[in-house]
Coordinates of N, CA and C in Angstrom, one line a residue:
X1 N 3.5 77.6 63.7 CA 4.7 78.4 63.6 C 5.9 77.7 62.9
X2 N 6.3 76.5 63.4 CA 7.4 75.4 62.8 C 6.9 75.3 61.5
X3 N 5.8 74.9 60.6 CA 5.8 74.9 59.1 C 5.7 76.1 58.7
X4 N 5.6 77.1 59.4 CA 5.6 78.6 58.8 C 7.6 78.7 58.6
X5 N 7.9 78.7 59.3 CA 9.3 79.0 59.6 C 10.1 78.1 58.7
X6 N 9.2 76.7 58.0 CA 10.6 75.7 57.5 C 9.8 76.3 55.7
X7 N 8.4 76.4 56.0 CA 8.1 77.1 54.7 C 8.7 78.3 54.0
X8 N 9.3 79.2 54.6 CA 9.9 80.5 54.7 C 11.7 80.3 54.3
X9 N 12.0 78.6 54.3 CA 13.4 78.1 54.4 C 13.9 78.1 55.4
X10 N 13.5 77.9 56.9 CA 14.7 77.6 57.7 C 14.9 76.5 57.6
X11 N 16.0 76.5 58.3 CA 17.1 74.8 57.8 C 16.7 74.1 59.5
X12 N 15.7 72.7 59.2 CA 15.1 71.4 60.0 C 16.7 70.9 60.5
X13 N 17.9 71.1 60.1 CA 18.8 70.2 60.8 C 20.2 71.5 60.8
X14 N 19.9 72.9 61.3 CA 20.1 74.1 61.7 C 21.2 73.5 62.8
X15 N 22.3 73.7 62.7 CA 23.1 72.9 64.0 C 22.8 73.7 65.7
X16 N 23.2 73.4 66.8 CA 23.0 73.7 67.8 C 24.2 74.6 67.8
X17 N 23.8 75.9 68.9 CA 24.6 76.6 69.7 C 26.0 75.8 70.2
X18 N 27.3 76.1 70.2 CA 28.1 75.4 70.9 C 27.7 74.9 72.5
X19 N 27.2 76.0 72.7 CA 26.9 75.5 74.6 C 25.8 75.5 74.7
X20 N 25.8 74.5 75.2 CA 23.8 74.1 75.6 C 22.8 74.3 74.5
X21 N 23.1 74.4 73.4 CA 22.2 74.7 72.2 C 21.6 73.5 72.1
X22 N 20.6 73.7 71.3 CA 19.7 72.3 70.5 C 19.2 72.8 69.0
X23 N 19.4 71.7 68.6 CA 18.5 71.6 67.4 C 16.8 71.5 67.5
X24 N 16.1 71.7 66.2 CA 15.3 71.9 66.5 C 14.2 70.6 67.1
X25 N 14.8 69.6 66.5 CA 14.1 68.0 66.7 C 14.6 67.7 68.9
X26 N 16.0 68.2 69.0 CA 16.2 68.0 70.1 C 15.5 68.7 71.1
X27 N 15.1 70.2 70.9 CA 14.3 71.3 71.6 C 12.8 70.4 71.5
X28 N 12.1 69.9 70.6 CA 11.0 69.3 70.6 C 10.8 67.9 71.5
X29 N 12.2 67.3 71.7 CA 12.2 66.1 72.3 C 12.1 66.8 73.4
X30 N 12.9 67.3 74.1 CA 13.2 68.0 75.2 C 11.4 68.7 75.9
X31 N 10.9 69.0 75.5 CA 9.7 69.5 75.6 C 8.5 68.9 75.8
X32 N 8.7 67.3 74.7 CA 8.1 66.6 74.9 C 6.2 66.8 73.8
X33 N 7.2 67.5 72.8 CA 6.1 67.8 72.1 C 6.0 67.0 70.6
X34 N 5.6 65.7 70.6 CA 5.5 65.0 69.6 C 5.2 65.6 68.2
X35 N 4.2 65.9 68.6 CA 3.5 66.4 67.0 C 4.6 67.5 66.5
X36 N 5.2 68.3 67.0 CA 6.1 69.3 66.4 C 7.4 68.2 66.2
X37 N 8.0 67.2 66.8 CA 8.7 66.0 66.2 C 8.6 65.6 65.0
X38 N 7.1 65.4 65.0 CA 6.4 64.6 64.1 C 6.8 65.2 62.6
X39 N 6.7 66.6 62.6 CA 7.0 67.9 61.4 C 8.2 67.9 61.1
X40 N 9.2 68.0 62.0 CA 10.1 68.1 61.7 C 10.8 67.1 61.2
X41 N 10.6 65.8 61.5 CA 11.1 64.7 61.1 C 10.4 64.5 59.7
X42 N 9.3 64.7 59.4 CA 8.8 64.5 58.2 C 9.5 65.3 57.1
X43 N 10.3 66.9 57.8 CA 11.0 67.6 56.3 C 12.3 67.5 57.0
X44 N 12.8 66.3 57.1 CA 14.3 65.6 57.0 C 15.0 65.7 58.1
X45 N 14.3 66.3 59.5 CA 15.1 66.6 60.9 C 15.9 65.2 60.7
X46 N 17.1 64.9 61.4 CA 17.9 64.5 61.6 C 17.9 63.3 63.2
X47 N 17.3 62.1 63.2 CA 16.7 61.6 64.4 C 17.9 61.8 65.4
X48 N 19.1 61.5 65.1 CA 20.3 61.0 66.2 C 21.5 62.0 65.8
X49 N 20.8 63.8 65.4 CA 21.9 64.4 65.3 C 22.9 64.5 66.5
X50 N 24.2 65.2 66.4 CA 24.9 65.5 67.0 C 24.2 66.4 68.2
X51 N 24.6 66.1 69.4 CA 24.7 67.8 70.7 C 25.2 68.3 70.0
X52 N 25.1 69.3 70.9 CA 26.0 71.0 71.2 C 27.2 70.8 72.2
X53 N 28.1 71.1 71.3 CA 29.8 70.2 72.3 C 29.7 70.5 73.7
X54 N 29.0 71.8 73.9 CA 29.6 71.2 75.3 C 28.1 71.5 76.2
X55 N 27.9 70.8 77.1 CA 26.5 70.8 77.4 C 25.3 69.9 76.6
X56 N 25.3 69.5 75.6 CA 24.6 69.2 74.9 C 23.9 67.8 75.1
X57 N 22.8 67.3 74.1 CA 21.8 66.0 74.4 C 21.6 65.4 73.2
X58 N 21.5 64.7 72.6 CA 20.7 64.0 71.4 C 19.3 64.3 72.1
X59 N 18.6 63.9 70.8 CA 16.7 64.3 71.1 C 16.2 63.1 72.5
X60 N 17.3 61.8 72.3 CA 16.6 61.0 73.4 C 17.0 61.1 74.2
X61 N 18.0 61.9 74.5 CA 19.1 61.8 76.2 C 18.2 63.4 76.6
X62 N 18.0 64.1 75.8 CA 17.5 65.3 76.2 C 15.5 64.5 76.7
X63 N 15.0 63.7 75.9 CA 13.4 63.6 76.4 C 13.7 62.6 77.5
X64 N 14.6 61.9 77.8 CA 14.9 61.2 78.8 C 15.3 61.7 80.4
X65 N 16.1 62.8 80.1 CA 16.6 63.8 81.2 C 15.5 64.6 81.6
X66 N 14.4 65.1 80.3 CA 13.1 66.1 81.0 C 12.0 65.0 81.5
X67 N 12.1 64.0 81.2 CA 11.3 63.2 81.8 C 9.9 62.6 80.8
X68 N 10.1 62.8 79.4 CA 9.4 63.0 78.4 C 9.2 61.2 77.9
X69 N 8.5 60.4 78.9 CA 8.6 58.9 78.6 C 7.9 59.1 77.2
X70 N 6.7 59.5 77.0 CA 5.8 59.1 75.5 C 6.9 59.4 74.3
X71 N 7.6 60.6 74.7 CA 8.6 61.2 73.3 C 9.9 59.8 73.0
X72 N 10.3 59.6 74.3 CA 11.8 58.8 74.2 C 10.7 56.8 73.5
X73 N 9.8 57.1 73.7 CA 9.2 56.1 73.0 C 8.9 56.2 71.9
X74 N 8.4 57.6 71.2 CA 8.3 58.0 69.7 C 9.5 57.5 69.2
X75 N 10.3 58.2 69.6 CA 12.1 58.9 69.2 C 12.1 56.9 68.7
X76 N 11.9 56.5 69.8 CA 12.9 54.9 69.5 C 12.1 54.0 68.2
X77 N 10.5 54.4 68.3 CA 9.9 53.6 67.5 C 10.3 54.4 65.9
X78 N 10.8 55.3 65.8 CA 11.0 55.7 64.4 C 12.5 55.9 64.0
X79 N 12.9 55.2 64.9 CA 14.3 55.0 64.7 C 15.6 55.6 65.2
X80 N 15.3 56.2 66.4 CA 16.4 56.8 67.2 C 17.1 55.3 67.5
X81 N 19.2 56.3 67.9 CA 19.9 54.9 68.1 C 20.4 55.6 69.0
X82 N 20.9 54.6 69.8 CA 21.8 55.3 71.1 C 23.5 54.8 70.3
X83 N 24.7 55.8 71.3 CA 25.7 56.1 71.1 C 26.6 54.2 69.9
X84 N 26.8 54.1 69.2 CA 27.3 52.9 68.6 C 28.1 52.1 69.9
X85 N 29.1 52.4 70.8 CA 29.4 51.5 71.6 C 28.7 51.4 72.9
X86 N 28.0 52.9 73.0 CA 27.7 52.4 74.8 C 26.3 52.5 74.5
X87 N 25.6 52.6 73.3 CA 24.1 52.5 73.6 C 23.1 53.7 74.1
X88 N 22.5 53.6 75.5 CA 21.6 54.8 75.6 C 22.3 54.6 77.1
X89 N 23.1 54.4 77.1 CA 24.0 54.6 79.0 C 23.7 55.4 79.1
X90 N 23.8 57.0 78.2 CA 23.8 58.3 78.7 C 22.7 58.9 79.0
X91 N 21.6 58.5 77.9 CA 20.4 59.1 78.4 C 19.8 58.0 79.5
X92 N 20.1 57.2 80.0 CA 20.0 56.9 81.2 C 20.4 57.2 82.3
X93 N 21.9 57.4 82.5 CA 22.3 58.4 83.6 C 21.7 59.3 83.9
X94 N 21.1 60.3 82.9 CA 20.2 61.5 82.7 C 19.2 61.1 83.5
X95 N 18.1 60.4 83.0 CA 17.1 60.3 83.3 C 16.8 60.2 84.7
X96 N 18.1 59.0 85.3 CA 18.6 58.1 86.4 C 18.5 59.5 87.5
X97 N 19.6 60.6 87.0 CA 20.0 61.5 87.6 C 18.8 62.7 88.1
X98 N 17.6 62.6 87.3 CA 16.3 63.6 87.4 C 15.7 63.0 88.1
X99 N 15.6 61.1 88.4 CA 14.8 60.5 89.4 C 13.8 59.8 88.4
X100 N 14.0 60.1 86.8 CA 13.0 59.3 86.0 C 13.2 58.0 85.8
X101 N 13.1 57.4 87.1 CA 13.4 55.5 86.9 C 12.8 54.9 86.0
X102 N 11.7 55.4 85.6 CA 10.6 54.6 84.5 C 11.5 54.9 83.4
X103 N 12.0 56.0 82.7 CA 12.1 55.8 81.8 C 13.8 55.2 81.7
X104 N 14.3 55.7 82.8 CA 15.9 54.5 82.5 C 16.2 53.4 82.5
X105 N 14.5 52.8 83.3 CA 14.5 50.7 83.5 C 13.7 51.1 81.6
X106 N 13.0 51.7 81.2 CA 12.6 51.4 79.8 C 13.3 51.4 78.4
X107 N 14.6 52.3 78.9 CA 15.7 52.4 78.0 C 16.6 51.1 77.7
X108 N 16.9 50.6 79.5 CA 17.9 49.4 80.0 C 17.0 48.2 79.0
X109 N 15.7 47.9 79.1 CA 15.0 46.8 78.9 C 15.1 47.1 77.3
X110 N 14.6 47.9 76.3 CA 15.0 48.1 75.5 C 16.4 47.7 74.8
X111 N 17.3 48.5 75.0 CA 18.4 47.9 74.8 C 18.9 46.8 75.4
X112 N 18.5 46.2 76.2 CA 18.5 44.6 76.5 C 18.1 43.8 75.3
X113 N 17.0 44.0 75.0 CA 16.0 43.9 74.1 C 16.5 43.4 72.7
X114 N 17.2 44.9 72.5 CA 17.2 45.0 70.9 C 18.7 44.6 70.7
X115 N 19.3 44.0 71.4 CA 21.0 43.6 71.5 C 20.7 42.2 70.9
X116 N 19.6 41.3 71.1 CA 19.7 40.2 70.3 C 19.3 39.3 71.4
X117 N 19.6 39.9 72.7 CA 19.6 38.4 73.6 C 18.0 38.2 73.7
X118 N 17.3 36.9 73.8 CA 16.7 35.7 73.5 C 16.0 35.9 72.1
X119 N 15.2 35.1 71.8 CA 15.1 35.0 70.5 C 13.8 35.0 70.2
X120 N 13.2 35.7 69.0 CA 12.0 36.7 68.3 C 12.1 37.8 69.4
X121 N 12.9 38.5 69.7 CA 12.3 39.9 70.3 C 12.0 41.4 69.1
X122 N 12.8 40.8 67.9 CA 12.8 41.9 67.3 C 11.3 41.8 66.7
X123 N 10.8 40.6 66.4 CA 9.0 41.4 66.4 C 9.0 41.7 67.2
X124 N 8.9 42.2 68.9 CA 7.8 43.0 69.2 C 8.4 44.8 69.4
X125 N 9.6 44.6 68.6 CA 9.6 46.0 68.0 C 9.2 46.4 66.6
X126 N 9.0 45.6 65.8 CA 7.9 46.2 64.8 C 6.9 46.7 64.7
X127 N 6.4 47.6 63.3 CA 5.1 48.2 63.5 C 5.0 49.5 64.6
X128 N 3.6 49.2 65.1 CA 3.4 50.3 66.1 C 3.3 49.8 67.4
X129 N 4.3 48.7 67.7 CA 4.4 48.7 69.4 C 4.4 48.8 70.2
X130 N 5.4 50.4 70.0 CA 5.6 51.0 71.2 C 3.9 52.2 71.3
X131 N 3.5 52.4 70.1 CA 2.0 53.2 70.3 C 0.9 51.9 71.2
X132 N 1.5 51.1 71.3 CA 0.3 50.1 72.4 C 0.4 50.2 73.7
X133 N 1.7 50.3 73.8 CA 2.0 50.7 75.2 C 1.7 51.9 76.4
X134 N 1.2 51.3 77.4 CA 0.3 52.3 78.2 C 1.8 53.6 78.5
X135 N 1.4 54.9 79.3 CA 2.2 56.0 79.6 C 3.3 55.1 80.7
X136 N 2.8 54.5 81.9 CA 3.5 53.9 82.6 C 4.2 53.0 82.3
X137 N 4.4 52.5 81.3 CA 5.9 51.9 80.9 C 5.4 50.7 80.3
X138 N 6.9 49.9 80.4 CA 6.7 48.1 80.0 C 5.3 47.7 81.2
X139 N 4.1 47.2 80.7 CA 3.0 46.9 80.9 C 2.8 46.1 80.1
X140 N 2.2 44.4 80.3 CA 2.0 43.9 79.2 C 0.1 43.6 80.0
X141 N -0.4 43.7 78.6 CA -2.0 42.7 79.1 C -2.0 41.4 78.6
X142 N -3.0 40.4 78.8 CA -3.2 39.7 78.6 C -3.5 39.4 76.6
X143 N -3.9 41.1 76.1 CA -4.2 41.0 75.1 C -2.7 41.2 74.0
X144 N -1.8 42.1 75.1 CA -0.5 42.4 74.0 C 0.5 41.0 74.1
X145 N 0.3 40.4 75.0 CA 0.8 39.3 75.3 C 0.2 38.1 74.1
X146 N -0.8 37.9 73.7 CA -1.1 37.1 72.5 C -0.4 37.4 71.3
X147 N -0.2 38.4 70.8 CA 0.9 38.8 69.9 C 2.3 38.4 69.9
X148 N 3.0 37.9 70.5 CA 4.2 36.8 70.7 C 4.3 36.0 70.9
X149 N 5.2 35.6 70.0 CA 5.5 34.1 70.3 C 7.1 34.1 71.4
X150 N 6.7 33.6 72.3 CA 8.0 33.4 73.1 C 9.0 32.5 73.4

């Protein structure tokens, strides 16, 4: 139905409703439905558009808040950013606030992560890293662990 509808011209970065609206990448995060992500981002969706002023989510504070750990792991491996000064605070509060601790210690560690503090962490965000990663979170094996140098 989504490539029927963007075939037909509707607009992939279609802005949100002022209240509580989403776009269409943020409705799909929210849902937790990759492969329709997957579409939309392929004809130009917008990874880290704006909310809906009042009520609103970016795609990762919204899969964060629904509890959508595999999506807020897509979102990040293809380039979602959190807010320029505070990061992913918010979709962590969110998350925090639904009871989804997994995915707000995976945001925290993340953005720990990718801030620079210690040194080679940005390999192990290259590539497909975050697709190695089991559903239940930061898990390392014995085998993803040979991959670093630490």
């Amino acid at each position: 139905m989504v490539e029927l509808l963007l075939s037909l011209g509707a607009n992939v970065n279609a802005p949100p409703a002022k209240k509580g609206g989403v776009t269409a990448l943020q409705g799909a995060a929210i849902s937790g439905d990759t492969s329709i992500a997957k579409i939309l981002l392929d004809r130009g969706a917008h990874i880290n558009a704006r909310p809906a002023i009042e009520e609103g989510r970016t795609a990762i504070e919204g899969a964060a808040e629904h509890g959508r750990l595999d999506m807020v792991r897509f979102l990040i491996s293809v380039g979602a950013t959190g807010d320029p000064e505070k990061g992913f605070d918010r979709a962590i509060e969110l998350a925090e606030t639904e009871n989804y601790f997994m995915i707000a210690d995976f945001l925290r560690e993340y953005q720990y992560m990718s801030a620079g503090f210690g040194t080679g962490m940005d390999a192990m965000f290259d590539g497909d890293f975050f697709s190695q990663l089991p559903s239940q979170g930061f898990v390392f094996s014995d085998e993803n662990l040979e991959n670093f140098n630490f």
